[in-house]
Coordinates of C-alpha atoms in Angstrom, one line a residue:
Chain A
X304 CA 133.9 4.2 -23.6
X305 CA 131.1 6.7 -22.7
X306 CA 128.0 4.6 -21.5
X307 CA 124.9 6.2 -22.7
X308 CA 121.6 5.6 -21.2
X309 CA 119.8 9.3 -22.7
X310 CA 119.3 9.5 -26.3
X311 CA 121.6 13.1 -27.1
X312 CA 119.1 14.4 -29.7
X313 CA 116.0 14.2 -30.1
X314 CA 113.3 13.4 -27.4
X315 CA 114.3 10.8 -24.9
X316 CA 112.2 7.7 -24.0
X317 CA 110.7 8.2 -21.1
X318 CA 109.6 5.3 -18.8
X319 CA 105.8 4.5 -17.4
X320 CA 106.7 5.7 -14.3
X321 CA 107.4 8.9 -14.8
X322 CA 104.4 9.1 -17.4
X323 CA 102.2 8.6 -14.8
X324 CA 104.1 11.1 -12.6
X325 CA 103.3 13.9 -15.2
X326 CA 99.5 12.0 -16.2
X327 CA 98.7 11.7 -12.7
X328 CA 98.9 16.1 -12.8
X329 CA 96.2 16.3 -15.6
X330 CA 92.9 17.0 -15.1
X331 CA 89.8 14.8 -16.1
X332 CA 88.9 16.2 -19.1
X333 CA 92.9 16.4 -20.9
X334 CA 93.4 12.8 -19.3
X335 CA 90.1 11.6 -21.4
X336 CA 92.3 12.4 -24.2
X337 CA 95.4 11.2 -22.8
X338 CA 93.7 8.1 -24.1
X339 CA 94.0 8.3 -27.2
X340 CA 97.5 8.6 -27.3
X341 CA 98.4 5.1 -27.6
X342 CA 97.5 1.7 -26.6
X343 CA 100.2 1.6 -23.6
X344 CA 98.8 4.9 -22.0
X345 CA 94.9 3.9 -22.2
X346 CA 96.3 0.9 -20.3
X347 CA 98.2 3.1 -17.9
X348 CA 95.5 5.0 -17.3
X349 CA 93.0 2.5 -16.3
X350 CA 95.4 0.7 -14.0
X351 CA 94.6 0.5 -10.4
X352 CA 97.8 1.3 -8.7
X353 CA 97.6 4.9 -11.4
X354 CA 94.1 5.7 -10.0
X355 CA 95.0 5.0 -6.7
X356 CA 98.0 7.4 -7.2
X357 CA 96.3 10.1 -8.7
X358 CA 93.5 10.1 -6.2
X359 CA 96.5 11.0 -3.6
X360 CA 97.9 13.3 -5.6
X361 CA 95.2 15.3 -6.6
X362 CA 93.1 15.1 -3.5
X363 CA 94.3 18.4 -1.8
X364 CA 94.7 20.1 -5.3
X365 CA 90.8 19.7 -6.8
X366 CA 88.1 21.7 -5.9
X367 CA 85.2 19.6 -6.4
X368 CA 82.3 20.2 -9.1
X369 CA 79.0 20.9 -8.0
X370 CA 76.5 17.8 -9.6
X371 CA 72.9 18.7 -9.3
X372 CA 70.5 16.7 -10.2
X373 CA 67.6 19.0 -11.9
X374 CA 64.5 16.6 -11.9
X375 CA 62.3 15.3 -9.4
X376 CA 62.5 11.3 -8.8
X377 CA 59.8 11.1 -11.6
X378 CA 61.4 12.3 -14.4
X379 CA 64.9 10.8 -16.0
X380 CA 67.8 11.9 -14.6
X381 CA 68.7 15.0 -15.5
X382 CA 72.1 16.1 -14.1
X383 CA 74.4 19.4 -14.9
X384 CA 78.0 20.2 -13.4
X385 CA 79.4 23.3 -12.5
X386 CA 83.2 23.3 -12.1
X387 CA 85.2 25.6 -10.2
X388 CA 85.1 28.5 -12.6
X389 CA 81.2 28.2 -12.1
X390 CA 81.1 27.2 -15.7
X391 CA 77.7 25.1 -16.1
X392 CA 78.0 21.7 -18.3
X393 CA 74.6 19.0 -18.9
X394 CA 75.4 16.2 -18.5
X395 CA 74.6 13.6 -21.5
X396 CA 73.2 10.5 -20.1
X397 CA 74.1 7.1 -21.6
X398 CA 71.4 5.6 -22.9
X399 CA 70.9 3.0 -19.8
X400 CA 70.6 5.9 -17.7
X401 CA 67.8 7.7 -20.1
X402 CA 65.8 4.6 -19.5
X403 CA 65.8 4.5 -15.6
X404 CA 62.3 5.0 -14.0
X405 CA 62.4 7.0 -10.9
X406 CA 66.0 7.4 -10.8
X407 CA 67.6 9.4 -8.0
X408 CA 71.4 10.0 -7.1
X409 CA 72.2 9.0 -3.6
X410 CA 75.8 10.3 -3.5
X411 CA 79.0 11.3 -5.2
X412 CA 82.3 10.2 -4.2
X413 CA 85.6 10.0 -6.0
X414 CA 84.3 10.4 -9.8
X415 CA 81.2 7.3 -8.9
X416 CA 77.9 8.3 -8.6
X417 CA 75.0 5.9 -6.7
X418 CA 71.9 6.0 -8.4
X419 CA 68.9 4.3 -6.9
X420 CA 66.0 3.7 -9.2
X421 CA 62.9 1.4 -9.6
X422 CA 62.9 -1.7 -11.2
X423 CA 59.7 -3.4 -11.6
X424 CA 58.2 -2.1 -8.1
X425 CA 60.8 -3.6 -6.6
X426 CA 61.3 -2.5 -2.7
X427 CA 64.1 -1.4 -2.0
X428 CA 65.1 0.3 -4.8
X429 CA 67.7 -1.1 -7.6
X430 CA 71.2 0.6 -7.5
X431 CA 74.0 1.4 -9.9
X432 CA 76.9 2.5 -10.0
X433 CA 78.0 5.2 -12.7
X434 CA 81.3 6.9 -13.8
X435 CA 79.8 9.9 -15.8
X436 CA 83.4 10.7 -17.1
X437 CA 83.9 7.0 -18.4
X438 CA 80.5 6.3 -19.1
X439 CA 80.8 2.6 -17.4
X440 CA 77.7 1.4 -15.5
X441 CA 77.5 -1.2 -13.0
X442 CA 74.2 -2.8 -11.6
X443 CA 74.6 -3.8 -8.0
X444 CA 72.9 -7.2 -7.3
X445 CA 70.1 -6.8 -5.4
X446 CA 69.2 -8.9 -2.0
X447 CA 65.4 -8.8 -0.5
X448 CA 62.5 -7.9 -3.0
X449 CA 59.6 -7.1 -1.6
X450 CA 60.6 -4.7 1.8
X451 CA 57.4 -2.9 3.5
X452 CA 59.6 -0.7 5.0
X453 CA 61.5 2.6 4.2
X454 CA 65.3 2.2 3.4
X455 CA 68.2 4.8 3.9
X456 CA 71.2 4.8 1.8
X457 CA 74.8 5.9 2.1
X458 CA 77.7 5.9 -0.2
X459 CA 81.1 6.6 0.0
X460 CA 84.5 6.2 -0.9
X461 CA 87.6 5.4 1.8
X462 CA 91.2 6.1 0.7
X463 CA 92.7 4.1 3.4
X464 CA 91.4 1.0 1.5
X465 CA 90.6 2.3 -1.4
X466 CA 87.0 1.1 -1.0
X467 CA 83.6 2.3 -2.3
X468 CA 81.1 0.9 -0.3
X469 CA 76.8 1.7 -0.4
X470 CA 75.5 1.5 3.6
X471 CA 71.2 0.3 3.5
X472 CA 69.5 0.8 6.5
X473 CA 66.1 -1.1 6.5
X474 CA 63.6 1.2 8.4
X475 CA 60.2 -0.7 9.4
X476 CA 57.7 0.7 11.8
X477 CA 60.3 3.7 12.9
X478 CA 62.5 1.0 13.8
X479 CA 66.1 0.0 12.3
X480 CA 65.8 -4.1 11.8
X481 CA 68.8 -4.6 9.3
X482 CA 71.6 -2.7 8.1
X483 CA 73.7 -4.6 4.4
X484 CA 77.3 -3.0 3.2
X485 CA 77.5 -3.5 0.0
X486 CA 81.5 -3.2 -1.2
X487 CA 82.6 -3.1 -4.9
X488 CA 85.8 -4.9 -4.1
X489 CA 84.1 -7.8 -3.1
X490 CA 80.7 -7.3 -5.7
X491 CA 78.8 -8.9 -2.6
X492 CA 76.4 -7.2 0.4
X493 CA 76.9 -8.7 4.1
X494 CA 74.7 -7.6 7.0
X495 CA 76.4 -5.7 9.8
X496 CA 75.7 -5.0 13.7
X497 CA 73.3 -2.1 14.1
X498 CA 73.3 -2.3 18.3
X499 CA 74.0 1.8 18.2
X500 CA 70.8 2.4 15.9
X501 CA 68.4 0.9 18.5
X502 CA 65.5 3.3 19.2
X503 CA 67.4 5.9 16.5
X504 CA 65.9 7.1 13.4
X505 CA 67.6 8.3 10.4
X506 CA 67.1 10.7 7.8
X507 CA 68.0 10.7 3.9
X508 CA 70.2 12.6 2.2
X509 CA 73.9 11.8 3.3
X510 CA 77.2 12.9 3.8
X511 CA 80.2 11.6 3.1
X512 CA 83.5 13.0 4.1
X513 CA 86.9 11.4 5.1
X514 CA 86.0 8.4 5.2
X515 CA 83.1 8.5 7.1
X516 CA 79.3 8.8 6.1
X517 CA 77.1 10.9 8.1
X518 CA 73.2 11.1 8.3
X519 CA 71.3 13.2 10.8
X520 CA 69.1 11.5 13.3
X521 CA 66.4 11.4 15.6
X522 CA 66.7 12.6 19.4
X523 CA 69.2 15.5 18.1
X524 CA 72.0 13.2 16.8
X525 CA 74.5 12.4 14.0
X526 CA 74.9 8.8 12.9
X527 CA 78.5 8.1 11.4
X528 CA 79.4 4.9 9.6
X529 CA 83.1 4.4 9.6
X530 CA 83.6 2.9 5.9
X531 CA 86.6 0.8 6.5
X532 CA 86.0 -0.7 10.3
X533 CA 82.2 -0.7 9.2
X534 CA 81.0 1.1 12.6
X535 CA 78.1 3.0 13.9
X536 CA 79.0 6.4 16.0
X537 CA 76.2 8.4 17.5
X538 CA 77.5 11.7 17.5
X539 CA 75.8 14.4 20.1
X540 CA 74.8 17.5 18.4
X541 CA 76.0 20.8 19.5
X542 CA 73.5 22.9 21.7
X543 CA 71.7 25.1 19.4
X544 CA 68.0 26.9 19.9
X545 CA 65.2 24.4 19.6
X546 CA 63.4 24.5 15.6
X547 CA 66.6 25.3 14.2
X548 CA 66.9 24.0 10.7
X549 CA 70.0 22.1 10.4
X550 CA 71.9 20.7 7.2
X551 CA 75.1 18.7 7.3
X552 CA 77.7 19.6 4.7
X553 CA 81.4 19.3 4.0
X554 CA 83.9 22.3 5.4
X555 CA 87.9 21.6 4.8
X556 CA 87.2 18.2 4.8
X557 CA 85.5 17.4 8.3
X558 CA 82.1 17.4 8.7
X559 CA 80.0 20.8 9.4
X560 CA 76.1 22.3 9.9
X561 CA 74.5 24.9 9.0
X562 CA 72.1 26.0 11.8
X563 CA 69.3 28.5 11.1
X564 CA 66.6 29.6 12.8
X565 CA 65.3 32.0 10.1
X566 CA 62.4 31.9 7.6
X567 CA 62.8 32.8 4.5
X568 CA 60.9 36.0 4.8
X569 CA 62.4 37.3 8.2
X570 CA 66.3 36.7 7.3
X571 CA 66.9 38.4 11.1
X572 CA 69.6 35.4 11.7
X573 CA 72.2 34.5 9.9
X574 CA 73.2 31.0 9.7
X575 CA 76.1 29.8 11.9
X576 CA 78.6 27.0 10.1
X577 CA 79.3 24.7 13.0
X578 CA 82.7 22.7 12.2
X579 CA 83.2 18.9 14.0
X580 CA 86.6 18.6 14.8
X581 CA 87.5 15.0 15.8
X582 CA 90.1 14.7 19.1
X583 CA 93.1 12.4 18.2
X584 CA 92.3 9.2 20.7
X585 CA 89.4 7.1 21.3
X586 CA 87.9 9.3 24.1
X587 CA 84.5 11.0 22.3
X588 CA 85.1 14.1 24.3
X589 CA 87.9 14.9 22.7
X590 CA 85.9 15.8 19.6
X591 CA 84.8 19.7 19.4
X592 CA 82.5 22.2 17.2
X593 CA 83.8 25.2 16.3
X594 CA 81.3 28.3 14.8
X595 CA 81.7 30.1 11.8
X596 CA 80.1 32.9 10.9
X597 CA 79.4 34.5 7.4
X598 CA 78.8 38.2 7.1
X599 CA 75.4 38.5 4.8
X600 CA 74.4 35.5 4.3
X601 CA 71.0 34.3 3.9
X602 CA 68.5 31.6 5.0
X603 CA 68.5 28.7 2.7
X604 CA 72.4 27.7 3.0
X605 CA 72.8 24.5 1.4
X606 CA 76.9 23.5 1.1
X607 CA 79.9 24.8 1.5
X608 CA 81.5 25.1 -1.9
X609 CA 85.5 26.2 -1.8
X610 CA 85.4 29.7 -0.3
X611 CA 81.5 30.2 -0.3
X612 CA 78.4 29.3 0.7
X613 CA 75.5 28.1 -2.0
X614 CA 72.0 29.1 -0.9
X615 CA 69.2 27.3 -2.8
X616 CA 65.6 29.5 -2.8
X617 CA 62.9 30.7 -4.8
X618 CA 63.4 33.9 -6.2
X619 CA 59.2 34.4 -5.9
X620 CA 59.2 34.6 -2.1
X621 CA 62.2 36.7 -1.7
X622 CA 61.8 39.4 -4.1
X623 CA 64.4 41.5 -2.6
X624 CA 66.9 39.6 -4.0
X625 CA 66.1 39.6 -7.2
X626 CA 68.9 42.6 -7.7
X627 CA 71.8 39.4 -6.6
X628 CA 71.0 37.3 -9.4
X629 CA 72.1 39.4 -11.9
X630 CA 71.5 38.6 -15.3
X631 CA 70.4 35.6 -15.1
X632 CA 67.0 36.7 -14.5
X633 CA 67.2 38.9 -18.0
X634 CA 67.2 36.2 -20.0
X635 CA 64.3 35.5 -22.3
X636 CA 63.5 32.2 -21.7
X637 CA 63.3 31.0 -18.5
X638 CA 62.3 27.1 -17.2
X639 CA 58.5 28.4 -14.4
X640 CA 58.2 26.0 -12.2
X641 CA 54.7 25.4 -11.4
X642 CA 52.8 28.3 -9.7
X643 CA 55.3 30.2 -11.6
X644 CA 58.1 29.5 -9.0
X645 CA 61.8 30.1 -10.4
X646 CA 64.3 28.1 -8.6
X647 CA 67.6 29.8 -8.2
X648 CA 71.5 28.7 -6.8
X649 CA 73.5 31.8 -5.4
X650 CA 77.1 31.5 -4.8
X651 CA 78.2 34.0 -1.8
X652 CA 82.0 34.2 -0.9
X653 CA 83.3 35.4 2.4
X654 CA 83.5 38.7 0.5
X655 CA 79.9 38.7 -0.6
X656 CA 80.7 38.6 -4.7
X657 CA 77.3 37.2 -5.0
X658 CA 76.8 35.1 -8.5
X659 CA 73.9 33.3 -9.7
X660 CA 75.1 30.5 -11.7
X661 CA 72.7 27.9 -12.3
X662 CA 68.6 27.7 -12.4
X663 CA 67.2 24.4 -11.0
X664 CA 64.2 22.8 -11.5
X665 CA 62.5 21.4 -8.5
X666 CA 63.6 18.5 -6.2
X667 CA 66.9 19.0 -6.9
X668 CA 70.0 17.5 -4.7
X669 CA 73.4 19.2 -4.4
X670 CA 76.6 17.1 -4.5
X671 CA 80.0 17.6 -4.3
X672 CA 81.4 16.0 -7.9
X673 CA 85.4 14.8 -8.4
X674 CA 85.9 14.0 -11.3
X675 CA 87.8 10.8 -12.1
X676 CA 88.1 8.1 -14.4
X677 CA 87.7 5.5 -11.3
X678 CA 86.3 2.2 -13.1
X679 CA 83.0 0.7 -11.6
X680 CA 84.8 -2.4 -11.0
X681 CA 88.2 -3.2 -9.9
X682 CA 89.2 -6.3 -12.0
X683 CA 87.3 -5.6 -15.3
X684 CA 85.5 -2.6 -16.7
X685 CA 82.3 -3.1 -18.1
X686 CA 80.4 -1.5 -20.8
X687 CA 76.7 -0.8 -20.7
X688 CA 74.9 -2.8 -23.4
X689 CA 74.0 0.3 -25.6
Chain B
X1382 CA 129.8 28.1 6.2
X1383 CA 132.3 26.4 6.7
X1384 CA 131.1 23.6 5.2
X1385 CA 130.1 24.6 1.6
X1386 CA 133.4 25.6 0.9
X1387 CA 134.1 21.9 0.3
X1388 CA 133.5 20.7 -3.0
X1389 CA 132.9 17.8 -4.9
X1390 CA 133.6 16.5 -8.6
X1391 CA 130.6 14.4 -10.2
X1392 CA 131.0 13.4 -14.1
X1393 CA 128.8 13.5 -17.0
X1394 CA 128.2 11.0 -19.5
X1395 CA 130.5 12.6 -21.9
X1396 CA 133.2 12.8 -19.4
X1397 CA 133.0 16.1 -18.3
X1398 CA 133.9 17.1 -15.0
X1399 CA 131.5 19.6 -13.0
X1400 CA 132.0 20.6 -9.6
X1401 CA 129.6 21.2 -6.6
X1402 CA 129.1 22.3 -3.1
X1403 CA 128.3 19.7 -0.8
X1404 CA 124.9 22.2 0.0
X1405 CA 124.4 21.5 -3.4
X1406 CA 125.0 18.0 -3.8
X1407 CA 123.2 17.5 -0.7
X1408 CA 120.0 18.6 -3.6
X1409 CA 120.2 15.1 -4.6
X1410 CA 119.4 12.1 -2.7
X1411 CA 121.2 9.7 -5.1
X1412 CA 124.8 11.7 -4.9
X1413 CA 124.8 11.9 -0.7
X1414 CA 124.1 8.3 -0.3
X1415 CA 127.3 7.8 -2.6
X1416 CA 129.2 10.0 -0.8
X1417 CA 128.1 8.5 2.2
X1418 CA 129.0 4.8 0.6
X1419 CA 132.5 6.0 -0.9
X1420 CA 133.5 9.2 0.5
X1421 CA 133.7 12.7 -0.9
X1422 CA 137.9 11.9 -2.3
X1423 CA 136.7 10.1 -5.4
X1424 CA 134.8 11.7 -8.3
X1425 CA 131.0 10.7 -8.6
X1426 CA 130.6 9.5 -12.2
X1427 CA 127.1 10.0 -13.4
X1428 CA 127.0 8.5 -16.5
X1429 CA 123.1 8.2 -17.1
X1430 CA 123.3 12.2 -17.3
X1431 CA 125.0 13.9 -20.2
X1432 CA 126.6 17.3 -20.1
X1433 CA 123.9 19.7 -21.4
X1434 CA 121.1 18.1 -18.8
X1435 CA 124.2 18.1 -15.6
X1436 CA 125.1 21.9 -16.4
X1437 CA 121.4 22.6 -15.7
X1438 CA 120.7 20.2 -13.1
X1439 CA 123.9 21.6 -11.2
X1440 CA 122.1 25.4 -11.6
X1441 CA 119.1 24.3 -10.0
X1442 CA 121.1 22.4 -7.0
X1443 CA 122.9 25.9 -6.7
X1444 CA 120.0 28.0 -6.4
X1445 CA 118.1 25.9 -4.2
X1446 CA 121.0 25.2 -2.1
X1447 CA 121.6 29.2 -1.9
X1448 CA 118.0 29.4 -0.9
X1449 CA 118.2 27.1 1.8
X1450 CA 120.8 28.7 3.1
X1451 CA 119.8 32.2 3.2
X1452 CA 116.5 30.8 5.1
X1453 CA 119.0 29.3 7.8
X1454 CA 121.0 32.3 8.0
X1455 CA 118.0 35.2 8.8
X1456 CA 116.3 32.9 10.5
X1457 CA 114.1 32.8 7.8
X1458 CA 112.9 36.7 8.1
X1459 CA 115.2 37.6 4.4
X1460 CA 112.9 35.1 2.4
X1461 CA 109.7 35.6 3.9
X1462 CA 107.0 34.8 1.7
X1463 CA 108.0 36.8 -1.2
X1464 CA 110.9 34.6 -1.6
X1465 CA 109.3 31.2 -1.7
X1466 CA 107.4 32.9 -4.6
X1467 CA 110.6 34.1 -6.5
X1468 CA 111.8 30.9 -5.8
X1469 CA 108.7 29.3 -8.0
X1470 CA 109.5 32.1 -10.4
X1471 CA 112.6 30.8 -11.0
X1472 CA 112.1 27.4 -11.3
X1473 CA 109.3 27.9 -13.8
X1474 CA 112.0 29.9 -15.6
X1475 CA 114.7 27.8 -15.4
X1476 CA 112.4 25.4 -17.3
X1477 CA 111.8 27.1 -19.8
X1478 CA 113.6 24.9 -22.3
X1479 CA 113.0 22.7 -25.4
X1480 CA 111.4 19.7 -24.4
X1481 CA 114.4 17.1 -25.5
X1482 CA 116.2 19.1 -22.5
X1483 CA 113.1 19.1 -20.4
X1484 CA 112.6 15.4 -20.6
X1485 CA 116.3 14.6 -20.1
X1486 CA 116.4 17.1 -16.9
X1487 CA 113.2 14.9 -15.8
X1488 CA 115.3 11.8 -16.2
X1489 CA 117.9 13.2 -14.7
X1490 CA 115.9 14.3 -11.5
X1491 CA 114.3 10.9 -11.3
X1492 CA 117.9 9.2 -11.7
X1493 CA 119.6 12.0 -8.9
X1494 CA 116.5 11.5 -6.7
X1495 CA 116.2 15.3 -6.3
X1496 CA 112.2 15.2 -5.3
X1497 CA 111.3 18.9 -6.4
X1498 CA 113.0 19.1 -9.6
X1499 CA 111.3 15.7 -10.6
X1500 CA 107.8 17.2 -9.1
X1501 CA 108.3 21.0 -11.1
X1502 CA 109.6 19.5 -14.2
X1503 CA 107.1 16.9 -13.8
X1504 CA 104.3 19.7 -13.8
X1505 CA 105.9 21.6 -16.7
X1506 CA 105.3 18.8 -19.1
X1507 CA 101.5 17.9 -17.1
X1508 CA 100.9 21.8 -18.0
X1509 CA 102.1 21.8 -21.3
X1510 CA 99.7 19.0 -22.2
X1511 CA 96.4 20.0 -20.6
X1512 CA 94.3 21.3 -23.6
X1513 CA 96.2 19.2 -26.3
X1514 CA 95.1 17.0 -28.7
X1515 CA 96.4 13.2 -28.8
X1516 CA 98.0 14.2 -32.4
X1517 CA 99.7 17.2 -30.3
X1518 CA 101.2 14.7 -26.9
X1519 CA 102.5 12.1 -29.2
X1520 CA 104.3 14.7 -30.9
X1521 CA 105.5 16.0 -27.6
X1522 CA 106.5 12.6 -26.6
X1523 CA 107.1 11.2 -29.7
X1524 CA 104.8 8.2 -29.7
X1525 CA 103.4 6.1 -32.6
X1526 CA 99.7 5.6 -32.9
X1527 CA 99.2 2.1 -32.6
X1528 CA 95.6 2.2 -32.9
X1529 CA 93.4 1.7 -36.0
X1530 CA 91.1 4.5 -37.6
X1531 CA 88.6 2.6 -36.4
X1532 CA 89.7 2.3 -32.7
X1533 CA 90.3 5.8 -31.9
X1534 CA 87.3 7.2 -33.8
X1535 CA 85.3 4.8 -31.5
X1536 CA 87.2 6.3 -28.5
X1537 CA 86.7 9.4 -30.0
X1538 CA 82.5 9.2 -30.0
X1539 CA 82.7 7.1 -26.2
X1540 CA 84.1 10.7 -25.0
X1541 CA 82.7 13.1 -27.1
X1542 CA 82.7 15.7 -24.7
X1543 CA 86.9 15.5 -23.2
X1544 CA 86.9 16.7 -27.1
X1545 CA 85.1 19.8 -27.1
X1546 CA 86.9 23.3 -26.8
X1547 CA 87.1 25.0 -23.3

């Protein structure tokens, strides 16, 4: 007697397992669809234990998006994505989102976006958190009302435990005085020790990488925040000439700055990528910067972006390089900034294939952009009330 | 070399007998922990694979067992780069069936516990479906559409732009 298990003709049934073996290789977009297959896959799909598996699997294979956010705090939120192949997509905001006063993304990580905006005047800002490729929403509850202070946010994403978390870091009279993690495992903010961030300063705009957010600081320091043991890390810069402009970004996943001690006009230096490598072992010294050097690259560098550099700067003050952007600049209708400023991103690979891809308005933040279809909460998805 | 010349005698589904190197055999996970278990004298029946599927699955075994051990032999210097390549070439080849025989050589891998025949055939199908409508994948995999007209246009509008063309 010949035990069968495989059907001989025809197309074999194949178990959830091993659909999410061959899902879990999909990108965003064709998974979206995926969803519409049938009622067992949009199930699969949404599951935790899949997202957490995809995530894995995919973290070494996707280059991330670029997200910029095109408006200035004022205006809605007006955000556009370029993928890898540099092509350029608007985003179409939910209309929750539309409705935001003041809105402003705080960071990207792992298909969520933060968005701070105001509500009412309240201080500090309200937050959500968004999944543009799901379209899910989640408000984050709010704890004090009325701060007199300034507040600095962080948000990130850790894959050891699979935890987005927001860091707020309430700033009064230059001073730190209370620092809340809000996690979206737990839907809850707690306060945490701050002893490190006596007598430091930080500044906005974030970075998140492995793990770890990172935000420059007074006295020529980096402040890290371990996301899963929920630390503070002052982290000595390296020695570099006095004024130099520095901006944190993301290189092979480990942190890394762009020094530049160039105005736009002169260009004489070119920026130097410094790259933090972090010793194995609890001794600090073990960690080490490493220089990188770009041949032709220009003041202004904003992020690494898979094997180039973006610069951000307005093509009015730097005429000469009018003949890198290319067509772009041909075009018959064109967004002038006040003062007839145009506002350009140029893409520059190690071999200097110099691409203009995208005109920004002004104000505009950079962010590295995975897609997924991570859900803004854990247990339940929710829908905003459109 | 001495030791490839041995063989062993695994069955399919239908009966048939197919033999292999132990290099070979040594491909799948599943196979070397039986022969560890019960020794190499017996036959190995694998009756959750059917002939078609175990005369393909015993060509990939071969090849990537050959591969292996030309890497051992020249230190490494034959294959080089070039040959990890032609090696991919192959498998992506070697694939190149219809997809009843895909999906059955994806069970089968998954059954055998040979990991990179379950990860390539595995991308074969992901590849195949990128770009596809839902119409198109449950054709592919032969699913019903258990959702009403209503349901999946409302799906449809939530993700209006997944939809769009490339």
């Amino acid at each position: 007697m010949k035990k069968q298990m495989l059907v001989d003709a025809g197309i074999p049934f194949l178990p959830e397992e091993i659909v999410a073996n061959i899902l879990k290789r999909i990108p965003v977009k064709s998974l979206v669809r995926c969803q519409c297959v049938c009622k067992h896959w949009e199930n699969l799909l949404k599951s935790p234990s899949f997202l957490a598996d995809r995530l894995y699997h995919r973290h070494h294979d996707d280059n991330p998006s670029l997200l910029i956010q095109l408006n200035h705090r004022a205006d809605s939120l007006k955000l556009c994505l370029v993928d890898e192949k540099k092509r350029v997509r608007e985003f179409q905001n939910p209309p929750f989102i539309d409705s935001l006063r003041g809105a402003n993304v705080i960071g990207s990580s792992n298909g969520l976006l933060c968005v701070e905006f105001d509500e009412f005047g309240m201080s500090p800002l309200s937050l959500l958190l968004w999944n543009p490729a799901t379209g899910y929403v989640r408000k984050i509850p709010r704890t004090i009302n009325d701060f007199k202070g300034n507040c600095i946010l962080g948000f990130g994403h850790c894959q050891i435990i699979n935890r987005y978390k927001i860091v707020r870091v309430y700033e009064f009279g230059h001073e730190v005085n209370r620092v809340e993690v809000y996690s979206l495992g737990t839907d809850s903010w707690k306060e945490v020790e701050f002893e490190n961030l006596r007598g430091i300063r930080l500044f906005h705009e974030t970075i998140t990488v492995n793990g770890t957010m990172f935000w420059h600081g007074s006295e020529n320091l980096i402040v890290s925040f371990d996301i899963a043991k929920e630390e503070f890390r002052l982290i000595p810069m390296p020695v570099i000439y006095p004024q130099a402009l520095t901006v944190l970004t993301v290189y092979e996943n480990k942190l890394a700055m762009f020094s530049t001690n160039a105005t736009l006009l002169r260009m004489k230096k070119d920026p130097i990528l410094w790259v933090m490598k972090e010793g194995t072992g609890a001794s600090q010294e073990r960690r080490s910067w490493t220089k990188k050097y770009w041949f032709h690259s220009y003041p202004g560098s904003e992020k690494v972006w898979g094997d180039g550099i973006i610069y951000y700067f307005n093509i009015e003050i730097v005429p000469r390089l009018r003949r890198f952007v290319g067509f772009e600049l041909n075009e018959t209708q064109h967004e002038v900034e006040d003062g007839g400023l145009l506002e350009i991103m140029l893409m520059s690979t190690v071999k200097n294939n110099g691409i203009a891809t995208c005109k920004c308005g002004r104000g505009r933040h950079i962010f590295n952009h995975v897609e997924s279809l991570a859900p803004v909460d854990s247990t339940h998805v929710e829908k905003p009330t459109s | 070399m001495a030791s490839s010349s041995k063989t062993i005698t695994v069955v399919s589904s239908d009966g048939d007998e197919f033999e292999m190197t132990m290099k070979a055999a040594e491909q799948s996970k599943l196979i070397t922990h039986m022969l560890d278990e019960f020794g190499v004298s017996d036959k190995v029946p694998l009756y959750n694979v059917n002939s078609e599927t175990m005369a393909k699955v015993m060509e990939y075994c071969k090849k990537h067992a050959d591969h292996e051990a030309a890497k051992e032999e020249d230190g490494g210097a034959a294959i080089g780069a070039g040959g990890e390549e032609e090696l991919k070439k192959w498998d992506d080849e070697f694939l190149k069936v219809e997809n009843g025989l895909l999906f059955n050589i994806i069970l089968a891998a998954n059954y055998l516990e040979i990991k990179s025949l379950l990860d390539s055939s595995c991308q074969a199908v992901a590849d195949m479906i990128k770009g596809k409508t839902p119409e198109q994948i449950r054709e592919i995999f032969n699913i019903k559409n258990d959702f009403t007209p209503e349901e999946e246009a409302k799906l449809r509008s939530e993700n209006e732009w997944a939809f769009q063309e490339d």
